[in-house]
PDB file of C-alpha atoms and ligand atoms in Angstrom:
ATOM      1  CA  UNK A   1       2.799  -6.003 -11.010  1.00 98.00           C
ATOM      2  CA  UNK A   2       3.706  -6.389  -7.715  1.00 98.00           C
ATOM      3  CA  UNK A   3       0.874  -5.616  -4.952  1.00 98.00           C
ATOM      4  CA  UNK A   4       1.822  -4.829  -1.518  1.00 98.00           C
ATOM      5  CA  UNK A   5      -1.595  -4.034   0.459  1.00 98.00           C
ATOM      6  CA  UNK A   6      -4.253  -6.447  -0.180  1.00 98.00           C
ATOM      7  CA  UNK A   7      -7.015  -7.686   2.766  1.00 98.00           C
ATOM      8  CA  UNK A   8      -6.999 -11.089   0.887  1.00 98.00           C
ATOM      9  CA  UNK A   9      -7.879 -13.842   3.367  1.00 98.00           C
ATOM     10  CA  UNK A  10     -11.459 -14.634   4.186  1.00 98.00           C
ATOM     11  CA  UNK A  11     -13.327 -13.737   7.454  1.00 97.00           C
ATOM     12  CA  UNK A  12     -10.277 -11.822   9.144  1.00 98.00           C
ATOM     13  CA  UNK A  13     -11.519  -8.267   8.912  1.00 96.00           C
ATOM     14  CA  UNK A  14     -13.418  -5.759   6.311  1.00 96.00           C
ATOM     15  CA  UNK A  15     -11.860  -7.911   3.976  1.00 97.00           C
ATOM     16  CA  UNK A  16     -12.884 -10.817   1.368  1.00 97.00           C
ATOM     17  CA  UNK A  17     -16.361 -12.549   3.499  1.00 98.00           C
ATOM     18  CA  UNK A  18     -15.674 -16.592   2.676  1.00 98.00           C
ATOM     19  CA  UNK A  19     -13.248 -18.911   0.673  1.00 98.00           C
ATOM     20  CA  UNK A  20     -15.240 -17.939  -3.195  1.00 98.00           C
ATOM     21  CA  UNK A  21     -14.968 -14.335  -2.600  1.00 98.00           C
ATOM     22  CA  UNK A  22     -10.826 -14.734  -2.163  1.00 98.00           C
ATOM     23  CA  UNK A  23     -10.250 -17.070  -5.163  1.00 98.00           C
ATOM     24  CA  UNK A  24     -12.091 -14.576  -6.997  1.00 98.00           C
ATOM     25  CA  UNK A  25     -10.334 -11.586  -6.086  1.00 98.00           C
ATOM     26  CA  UNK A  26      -7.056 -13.863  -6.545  1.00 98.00           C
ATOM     27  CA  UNK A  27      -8.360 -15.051 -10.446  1.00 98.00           C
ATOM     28  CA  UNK A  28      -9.095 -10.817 -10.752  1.00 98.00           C
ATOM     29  CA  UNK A  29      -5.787  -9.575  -9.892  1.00 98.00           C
ATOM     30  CA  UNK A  30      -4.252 -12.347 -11.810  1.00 98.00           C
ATOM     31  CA  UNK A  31      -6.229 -11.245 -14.843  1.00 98.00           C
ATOM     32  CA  UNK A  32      -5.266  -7.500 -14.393  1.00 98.00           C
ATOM     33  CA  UNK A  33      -1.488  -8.144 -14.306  1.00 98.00           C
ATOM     34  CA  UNK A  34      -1.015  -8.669 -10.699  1.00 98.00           C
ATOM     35  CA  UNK A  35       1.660 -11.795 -10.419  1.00 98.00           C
ATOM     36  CA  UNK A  36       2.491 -11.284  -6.446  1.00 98.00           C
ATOM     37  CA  UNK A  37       0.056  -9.602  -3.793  1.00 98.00           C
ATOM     38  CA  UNK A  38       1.039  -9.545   0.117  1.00 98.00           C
ATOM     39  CA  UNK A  39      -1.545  -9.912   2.112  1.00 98.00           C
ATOM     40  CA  UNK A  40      -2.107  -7.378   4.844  1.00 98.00           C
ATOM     41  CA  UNK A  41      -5.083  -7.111   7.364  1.00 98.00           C
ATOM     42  CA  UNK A  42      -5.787  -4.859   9.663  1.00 98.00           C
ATOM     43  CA  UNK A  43      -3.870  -4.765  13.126  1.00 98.00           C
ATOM     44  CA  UNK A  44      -5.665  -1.833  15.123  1.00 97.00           C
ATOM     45  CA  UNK A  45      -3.457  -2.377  18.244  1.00 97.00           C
ATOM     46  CA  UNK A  46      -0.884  -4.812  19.840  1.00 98.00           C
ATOM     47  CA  UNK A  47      -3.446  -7.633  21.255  1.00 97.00           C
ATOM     48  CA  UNK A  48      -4.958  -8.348  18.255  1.00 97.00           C
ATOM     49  CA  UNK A  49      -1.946  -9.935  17.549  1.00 98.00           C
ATOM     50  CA  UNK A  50      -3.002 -12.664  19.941  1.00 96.00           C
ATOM     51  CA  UNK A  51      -6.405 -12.517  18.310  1.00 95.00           C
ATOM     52  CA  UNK A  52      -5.424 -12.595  15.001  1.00 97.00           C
ATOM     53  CA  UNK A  53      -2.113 -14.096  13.883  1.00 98.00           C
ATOM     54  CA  UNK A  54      -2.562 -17.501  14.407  1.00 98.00           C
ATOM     55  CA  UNK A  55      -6.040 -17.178  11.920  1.00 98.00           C
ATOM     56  CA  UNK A  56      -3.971 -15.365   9.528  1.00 98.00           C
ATOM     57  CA  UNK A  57      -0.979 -17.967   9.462  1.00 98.00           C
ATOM     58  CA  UNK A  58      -3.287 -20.639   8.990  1.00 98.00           C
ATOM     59  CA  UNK A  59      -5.563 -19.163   6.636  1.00 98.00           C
ATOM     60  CA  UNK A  60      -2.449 -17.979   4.766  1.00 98.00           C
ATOM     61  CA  UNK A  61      -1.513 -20.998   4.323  1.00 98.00           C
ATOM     62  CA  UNK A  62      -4.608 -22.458   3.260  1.00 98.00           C
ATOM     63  CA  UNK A  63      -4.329 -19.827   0.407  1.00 98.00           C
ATOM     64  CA  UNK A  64      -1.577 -21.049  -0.717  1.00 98.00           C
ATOM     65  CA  UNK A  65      -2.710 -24.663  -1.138  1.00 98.00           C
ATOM     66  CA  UNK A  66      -5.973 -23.207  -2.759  1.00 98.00           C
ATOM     67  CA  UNK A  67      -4.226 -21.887  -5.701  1.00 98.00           C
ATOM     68  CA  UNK A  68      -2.221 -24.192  -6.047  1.00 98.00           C
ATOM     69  CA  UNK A  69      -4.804 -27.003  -6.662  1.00 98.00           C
ATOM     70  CA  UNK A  70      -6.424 -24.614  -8.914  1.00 98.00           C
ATOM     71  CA  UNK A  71      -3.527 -23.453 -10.955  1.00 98.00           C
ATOM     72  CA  UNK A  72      -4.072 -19.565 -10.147  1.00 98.00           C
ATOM     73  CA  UNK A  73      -0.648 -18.219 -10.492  1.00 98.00           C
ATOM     74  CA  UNK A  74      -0.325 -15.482  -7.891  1.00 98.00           C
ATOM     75  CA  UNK A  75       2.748 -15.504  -5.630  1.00 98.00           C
ATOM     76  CA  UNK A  76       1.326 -14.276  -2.104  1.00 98.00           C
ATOM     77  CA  UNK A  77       3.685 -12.891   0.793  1.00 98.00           C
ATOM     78  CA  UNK A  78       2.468 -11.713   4.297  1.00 98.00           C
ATOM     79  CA  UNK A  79       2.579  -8.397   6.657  1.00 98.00           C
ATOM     80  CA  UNK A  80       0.017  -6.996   8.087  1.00 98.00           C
ATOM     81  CA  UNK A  81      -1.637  -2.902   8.038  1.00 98.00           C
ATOM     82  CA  UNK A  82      -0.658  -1.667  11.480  1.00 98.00           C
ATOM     83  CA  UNK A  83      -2.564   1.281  12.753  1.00 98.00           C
ATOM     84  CA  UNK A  84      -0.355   3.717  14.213  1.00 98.00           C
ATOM     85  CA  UNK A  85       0.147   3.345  17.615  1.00 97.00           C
ATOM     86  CA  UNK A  86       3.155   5.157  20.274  1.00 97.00           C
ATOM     87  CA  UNK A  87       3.611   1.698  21.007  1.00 96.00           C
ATOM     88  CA  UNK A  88       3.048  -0.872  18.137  1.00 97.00           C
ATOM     89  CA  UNK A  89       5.037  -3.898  18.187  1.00 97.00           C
ATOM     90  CA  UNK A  90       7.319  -5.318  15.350  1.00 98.00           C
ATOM     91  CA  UNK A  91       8.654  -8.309  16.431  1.00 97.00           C
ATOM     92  CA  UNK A  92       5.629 -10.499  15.371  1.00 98.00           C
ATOM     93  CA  UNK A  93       5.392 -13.205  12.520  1.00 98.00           C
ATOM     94  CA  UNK A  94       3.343 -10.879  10.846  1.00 98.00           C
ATOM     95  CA  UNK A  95       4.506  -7.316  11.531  1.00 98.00           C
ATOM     96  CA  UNK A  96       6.816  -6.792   8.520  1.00 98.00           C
ATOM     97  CA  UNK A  97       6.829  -7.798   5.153  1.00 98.00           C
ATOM     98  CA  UNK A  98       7.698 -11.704   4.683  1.00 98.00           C
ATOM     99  CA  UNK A  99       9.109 -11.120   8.542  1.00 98.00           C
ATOM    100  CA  UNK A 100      11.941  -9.644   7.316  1.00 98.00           C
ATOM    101  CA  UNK A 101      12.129  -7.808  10.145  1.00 98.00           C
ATOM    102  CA  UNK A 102      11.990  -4.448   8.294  1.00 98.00           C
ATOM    103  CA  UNK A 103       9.816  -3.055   6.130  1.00 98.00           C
ATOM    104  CA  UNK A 104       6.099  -2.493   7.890  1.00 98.00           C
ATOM    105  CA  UNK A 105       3.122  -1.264   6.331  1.00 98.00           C
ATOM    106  CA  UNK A 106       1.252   1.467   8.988  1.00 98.00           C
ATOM    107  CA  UNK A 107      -1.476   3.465   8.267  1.00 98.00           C
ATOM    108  CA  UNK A 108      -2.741   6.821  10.208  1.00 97.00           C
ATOM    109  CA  UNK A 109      -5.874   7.464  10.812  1.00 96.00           C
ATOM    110  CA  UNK A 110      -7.817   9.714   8.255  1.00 92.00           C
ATOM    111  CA  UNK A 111      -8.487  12.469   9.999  1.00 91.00           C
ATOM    112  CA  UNK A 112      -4.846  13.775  10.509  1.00 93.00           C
ATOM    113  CA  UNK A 113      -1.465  12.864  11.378  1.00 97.00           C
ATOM    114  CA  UNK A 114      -0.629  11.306  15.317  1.00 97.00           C
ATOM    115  CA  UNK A 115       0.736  13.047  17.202  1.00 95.00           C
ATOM    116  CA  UNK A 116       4.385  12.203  17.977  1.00 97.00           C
ATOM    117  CA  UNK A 117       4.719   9.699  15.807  1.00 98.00           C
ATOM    118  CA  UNK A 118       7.510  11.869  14.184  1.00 97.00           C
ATOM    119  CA  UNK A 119       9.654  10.950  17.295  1.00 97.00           C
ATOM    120  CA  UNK A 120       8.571   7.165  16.986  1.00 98.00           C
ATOM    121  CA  UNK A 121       9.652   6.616  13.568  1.00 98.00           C
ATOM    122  CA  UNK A 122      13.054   8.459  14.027  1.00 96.00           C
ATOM    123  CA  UNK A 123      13.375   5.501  16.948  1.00 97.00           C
ATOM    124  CA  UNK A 124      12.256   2.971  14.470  1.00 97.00           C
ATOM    125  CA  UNK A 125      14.292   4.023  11.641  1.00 97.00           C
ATOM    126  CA  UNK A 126      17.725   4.579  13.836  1.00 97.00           C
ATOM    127  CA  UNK A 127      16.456   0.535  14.887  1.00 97.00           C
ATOM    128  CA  UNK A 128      16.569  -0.499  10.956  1.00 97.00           C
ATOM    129  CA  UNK A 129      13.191  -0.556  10.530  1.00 98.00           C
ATOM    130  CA  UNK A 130      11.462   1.445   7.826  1.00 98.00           C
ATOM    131  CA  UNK A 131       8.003   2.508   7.763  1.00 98.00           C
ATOM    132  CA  UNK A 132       5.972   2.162   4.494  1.00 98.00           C
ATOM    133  CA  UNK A 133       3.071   4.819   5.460  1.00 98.00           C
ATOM    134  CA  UNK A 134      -0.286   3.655   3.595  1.00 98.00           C
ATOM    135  CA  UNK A 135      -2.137   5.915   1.093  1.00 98.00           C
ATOM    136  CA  UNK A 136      -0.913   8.828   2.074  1.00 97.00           C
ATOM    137  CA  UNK A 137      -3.374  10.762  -0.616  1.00 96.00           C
ATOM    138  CA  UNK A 138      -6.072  10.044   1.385  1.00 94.00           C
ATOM    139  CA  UNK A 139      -5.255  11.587   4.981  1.00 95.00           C
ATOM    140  CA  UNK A 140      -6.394  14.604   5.574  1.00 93.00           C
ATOM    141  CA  UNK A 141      -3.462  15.958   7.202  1.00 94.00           C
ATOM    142  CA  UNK A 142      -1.501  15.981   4.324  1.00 95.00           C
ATOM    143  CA  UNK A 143      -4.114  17.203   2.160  1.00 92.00           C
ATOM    144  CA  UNK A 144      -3.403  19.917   4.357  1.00 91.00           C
ATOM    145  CA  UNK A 145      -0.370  20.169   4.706  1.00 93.00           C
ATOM    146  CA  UNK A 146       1.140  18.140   2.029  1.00 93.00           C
ATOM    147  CA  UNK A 147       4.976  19.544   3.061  1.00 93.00           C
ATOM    148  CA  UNK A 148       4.619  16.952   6.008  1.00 95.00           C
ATOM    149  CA  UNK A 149       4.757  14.076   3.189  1.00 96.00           C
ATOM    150  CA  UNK A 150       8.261  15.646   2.128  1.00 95.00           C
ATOM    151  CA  UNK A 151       9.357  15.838   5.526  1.00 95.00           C
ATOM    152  CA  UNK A 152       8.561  12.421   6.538  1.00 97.00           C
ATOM    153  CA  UNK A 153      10.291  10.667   3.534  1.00 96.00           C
ATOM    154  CA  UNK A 154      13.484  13.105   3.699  1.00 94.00           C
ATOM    155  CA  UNK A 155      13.501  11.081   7.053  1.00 94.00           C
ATOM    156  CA  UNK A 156      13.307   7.999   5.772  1.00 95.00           C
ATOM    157  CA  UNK A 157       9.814   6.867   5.936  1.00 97.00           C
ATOM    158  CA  UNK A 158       8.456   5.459   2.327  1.00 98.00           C
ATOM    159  CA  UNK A 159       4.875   5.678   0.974  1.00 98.00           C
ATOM    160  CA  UNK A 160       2.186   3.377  -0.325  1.00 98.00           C
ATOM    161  CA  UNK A 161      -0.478   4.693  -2.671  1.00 98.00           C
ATOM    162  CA  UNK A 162      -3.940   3.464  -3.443  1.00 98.00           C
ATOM    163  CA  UNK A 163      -5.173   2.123  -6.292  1.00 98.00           C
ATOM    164  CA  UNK A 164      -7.757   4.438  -7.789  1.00 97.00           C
ATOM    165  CA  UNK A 165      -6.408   7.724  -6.241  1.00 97.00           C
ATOM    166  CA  UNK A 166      -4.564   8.619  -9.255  1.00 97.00           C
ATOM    167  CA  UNK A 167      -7.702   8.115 -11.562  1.00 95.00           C
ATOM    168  CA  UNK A 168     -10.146  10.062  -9.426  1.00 95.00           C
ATOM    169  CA  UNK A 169     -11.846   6.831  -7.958  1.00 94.00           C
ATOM    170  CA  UNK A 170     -12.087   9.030  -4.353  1.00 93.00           C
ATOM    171  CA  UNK A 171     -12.347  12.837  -6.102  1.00 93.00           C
ATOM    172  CA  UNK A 172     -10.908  15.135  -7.696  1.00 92.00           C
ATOM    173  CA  UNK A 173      -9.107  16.534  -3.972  1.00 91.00           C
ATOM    174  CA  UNK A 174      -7.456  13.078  -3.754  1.00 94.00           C
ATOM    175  CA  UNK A 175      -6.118  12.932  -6.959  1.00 96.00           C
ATOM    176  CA  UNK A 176      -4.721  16.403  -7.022  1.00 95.00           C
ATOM    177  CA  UNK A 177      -2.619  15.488  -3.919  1.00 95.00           C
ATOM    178  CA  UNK A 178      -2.060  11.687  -5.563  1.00 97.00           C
ATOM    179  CA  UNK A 179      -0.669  13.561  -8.707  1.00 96.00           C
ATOM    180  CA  UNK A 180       1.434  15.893  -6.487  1.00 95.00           C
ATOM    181  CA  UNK A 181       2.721  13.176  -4.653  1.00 97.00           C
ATOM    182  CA  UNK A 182       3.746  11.143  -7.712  1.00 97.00           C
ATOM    183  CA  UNK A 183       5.280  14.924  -8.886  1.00 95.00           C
ATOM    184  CA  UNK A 184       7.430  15.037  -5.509  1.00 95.00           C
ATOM    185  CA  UNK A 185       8.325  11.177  -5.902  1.00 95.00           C
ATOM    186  CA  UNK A 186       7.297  10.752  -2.406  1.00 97.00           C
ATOM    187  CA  UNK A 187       5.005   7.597  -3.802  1.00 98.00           C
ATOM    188  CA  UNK A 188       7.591   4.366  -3.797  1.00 98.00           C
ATOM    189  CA  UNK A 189       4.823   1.651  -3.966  1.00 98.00           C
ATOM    190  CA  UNK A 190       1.166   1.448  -5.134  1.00 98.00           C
ATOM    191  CA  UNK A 191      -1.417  -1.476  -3.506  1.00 98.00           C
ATOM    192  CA  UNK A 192      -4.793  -2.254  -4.696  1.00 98.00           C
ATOM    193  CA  UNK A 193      -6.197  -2.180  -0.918  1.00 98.00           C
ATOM    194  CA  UNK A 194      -8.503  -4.507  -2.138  1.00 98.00           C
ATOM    195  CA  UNK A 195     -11.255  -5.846  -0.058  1.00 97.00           C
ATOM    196  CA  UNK A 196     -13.551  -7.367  -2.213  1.00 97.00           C
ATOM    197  CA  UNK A 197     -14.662  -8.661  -6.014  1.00 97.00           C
ATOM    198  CA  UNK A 198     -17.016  -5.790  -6.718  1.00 96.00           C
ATOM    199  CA  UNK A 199     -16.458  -2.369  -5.164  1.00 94.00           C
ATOM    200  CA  UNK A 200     -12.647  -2.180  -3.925  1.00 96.00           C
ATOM    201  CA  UNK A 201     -11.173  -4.900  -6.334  1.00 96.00           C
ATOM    202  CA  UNK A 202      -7.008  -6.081  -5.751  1.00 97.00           C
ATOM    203  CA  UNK A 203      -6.704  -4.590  -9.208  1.00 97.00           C
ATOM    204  CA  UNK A 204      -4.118  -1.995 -10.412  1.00 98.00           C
ATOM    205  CA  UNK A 205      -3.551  -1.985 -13.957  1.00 97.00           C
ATOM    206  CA  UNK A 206      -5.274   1.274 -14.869  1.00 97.00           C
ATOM    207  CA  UNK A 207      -3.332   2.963 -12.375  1.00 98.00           C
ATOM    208  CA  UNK A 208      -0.403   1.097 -13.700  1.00 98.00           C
ATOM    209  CA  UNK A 209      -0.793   2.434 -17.216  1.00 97.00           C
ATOM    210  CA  UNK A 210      -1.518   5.786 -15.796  1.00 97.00           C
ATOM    211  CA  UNK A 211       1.601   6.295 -14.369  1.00 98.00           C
ATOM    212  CA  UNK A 212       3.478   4.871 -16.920  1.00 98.00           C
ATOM    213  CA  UNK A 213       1.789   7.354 -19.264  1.00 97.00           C
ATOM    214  CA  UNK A 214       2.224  10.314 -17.203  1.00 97.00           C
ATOM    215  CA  UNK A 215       5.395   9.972 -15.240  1.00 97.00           C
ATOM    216  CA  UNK A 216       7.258   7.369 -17.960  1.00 97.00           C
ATOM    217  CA  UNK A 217       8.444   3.230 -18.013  1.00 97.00           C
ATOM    218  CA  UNK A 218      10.955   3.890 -15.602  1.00 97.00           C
ATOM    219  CA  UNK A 219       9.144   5.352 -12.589  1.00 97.00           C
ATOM    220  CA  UNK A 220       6.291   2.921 -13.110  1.00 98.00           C
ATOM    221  CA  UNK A 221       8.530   0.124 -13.330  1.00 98.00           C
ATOM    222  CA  UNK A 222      10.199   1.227 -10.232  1.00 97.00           C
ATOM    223  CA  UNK A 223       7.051   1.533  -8.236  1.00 98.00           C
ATOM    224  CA  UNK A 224       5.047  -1.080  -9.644  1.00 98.00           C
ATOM    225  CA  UNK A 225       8.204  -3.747  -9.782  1.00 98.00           C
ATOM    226  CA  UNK A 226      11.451  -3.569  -8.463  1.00 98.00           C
ATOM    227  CA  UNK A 227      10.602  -1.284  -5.383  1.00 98.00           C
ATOM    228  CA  UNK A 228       8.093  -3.809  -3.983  1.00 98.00           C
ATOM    229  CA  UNK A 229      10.528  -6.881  -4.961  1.00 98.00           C
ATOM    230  CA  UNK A 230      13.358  -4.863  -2.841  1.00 98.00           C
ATOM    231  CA  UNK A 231      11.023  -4.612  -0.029  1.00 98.00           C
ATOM    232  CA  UNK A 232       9.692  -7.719   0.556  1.00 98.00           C
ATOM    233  CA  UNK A 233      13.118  -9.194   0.263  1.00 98.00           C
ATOM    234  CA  UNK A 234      14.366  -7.004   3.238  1.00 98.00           C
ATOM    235  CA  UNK A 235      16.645  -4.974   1.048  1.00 98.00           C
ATOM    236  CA  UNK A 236      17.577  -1.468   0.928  1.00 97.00           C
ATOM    237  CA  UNK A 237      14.750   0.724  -1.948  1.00 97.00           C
ATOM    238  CA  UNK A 238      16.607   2.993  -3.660  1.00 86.00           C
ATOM    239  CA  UNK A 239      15.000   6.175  -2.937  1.00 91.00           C
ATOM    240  CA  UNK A 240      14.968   9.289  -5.463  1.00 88.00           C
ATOM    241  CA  UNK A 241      15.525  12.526  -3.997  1.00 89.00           C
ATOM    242  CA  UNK A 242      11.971  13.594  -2.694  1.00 89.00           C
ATOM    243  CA  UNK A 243      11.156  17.433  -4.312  1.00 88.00           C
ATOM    244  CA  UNK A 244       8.731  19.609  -1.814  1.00 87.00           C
ATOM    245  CA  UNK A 245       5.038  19.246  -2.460  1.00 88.00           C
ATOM    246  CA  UNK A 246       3.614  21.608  -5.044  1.00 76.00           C
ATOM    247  CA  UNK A 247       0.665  23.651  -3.630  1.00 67.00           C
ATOM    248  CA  UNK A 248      -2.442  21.086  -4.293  1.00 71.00           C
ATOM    249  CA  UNK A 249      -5.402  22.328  -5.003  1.00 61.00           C
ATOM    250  CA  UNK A 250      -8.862  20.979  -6.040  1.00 51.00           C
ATOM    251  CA  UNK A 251      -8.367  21.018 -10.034  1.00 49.00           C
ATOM    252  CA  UNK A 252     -12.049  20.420 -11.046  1.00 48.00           C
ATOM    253  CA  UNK A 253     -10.883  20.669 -14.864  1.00 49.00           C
ATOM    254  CA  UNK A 254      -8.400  17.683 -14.223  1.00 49.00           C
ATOM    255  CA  UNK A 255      -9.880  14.117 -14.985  1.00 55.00           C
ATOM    256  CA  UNK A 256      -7.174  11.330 -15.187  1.00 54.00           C
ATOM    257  CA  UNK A 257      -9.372   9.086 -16.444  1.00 59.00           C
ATOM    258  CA  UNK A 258     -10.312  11.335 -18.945  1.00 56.00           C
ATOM    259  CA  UNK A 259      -6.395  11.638 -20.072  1.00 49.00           C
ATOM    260  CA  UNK A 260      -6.089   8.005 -19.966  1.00 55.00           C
ATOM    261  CA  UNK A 261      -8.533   7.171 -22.044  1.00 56.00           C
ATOM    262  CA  UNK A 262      -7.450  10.010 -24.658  1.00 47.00           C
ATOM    263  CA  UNK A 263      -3.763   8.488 -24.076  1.00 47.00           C
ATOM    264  CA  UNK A 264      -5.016   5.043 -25.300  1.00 51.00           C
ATOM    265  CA  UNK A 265      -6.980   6.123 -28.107  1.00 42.00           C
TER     266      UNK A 265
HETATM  267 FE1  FE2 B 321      -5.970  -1.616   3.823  1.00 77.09          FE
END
């Protein structure tokens, strides 16, 4: 699998605390079927680009050489998760995927979607840049409103979900709109947004098997494969017509964990 949201590198953010912590996490997405993870921490506005980028080239780096003396086979790449700002900048070493100058991973905050940023990413896309928006299933705007999901990929935006949101790891609300999302196919990539070894792992292979179950080889292989491999090498993602968003509601009766276990059995 191929894991595009991952806060990998030690000491940067929320992220993995010291050099043990991120060999671990790298050994436990290798284990779970991960083979390439891109690293992405947290830019909450332009300066911290000043603050931050060098740190994360270097420590990048680093990374690199770390599994390499210890044989860990995980191929990393590097972007960044850019909080939505009016006025975020691109043009940095870190900004898009691999600094391919196109794909960039942004994330709203929780509580709703920005204002304007409709206008902004009509600008952006017109520019050749495409925004991947981050777990979308967890914004409460959309859980509201889950039409604005359809409307923003009809325009050419593309969206990331979470690992766990599918299986009910953040309730039964968020994987209602996860499933409805995945029903629309408005979801084009999945991440682990791992932070740690213990409570928000880089792992996605439940979620993997989930939606291979539910939704079939060729969706999951999209998502979890060649969609992610397009991406990070700049080119175009071939996009299936997005559906509008069934109504979501809170389905207390629907446990996807539950179904995948009865799947495997
Ligand atoms: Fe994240």
């Amino acid at each position: 699998m191929i894991d595009l949201h991952s806060h990998l590198l030690p000491g940067i953010d929320d992220g993995a605390e010291n050099w043990d912590e991120s060999m671990e996490m790298a050994r436990q997405a290798v284990a779970d079927g991960t083979t390439e993870i891109q690293i992405t921490h947290h830019i909450l506005d332009n300066s911290q680009y000043q603050k931050l980028e060098a740190q994360i080239l270097e420590k990048f780096a680093e990374m690199r050489r770390r599994l390499q003396a210890e044989k860990i086979n995980l191929k990393l790449h590097l972007a960044c998760e850019i909080y939505y700002q009016p006025d975020m900048e691109l043009a940095h070493q870190i900004s898009t995927f691999n600094h391919n100058g196109r794909y960039f991973l942004v994330e709203f905050p929780m509580q709703g979607i920005p204002r304007g940023v409709d206008d902004i990413f009509f600008q952006l896309i017109l520019d050749g840049k495409t925004p991947v928006i981050a777990h979308p299933e967890r914004n409460v705007g959309i859980l509201r409103n889950p039409s604005r999901a359809y409307e923003f990929a009809q325009r050419g935006a593309l969206f990331q979900m979470n690992a766990g949101s599918l299986t009910g790891k953040y309730g039964d609300g968020v994987a209602a709109l996860a499933t409805a999302l995945m029903n629309s196919r408005l979801i084009h990539f999945f991440g682990s947004d791992g932070h740690n070894t213990r409570s928000r792992k880089v792992c996605m292979g439940e979620d993997y098997k989930l939606v291979r179950d539910l939704w079939g080889d060729r969706v999951a292989n999209r998502i979890f494969f060649e969609n992610p491999r397009l991406a990070l090498a700049g080119e175009e993602v071939k996009v299936p017509e997005p559906q509008p968003v069934e109504a979501v509601k809170k389905r207390k009766s629907f446990n996807p964990l539950q179904l995948l276990r009865k799947l495997a059995s």
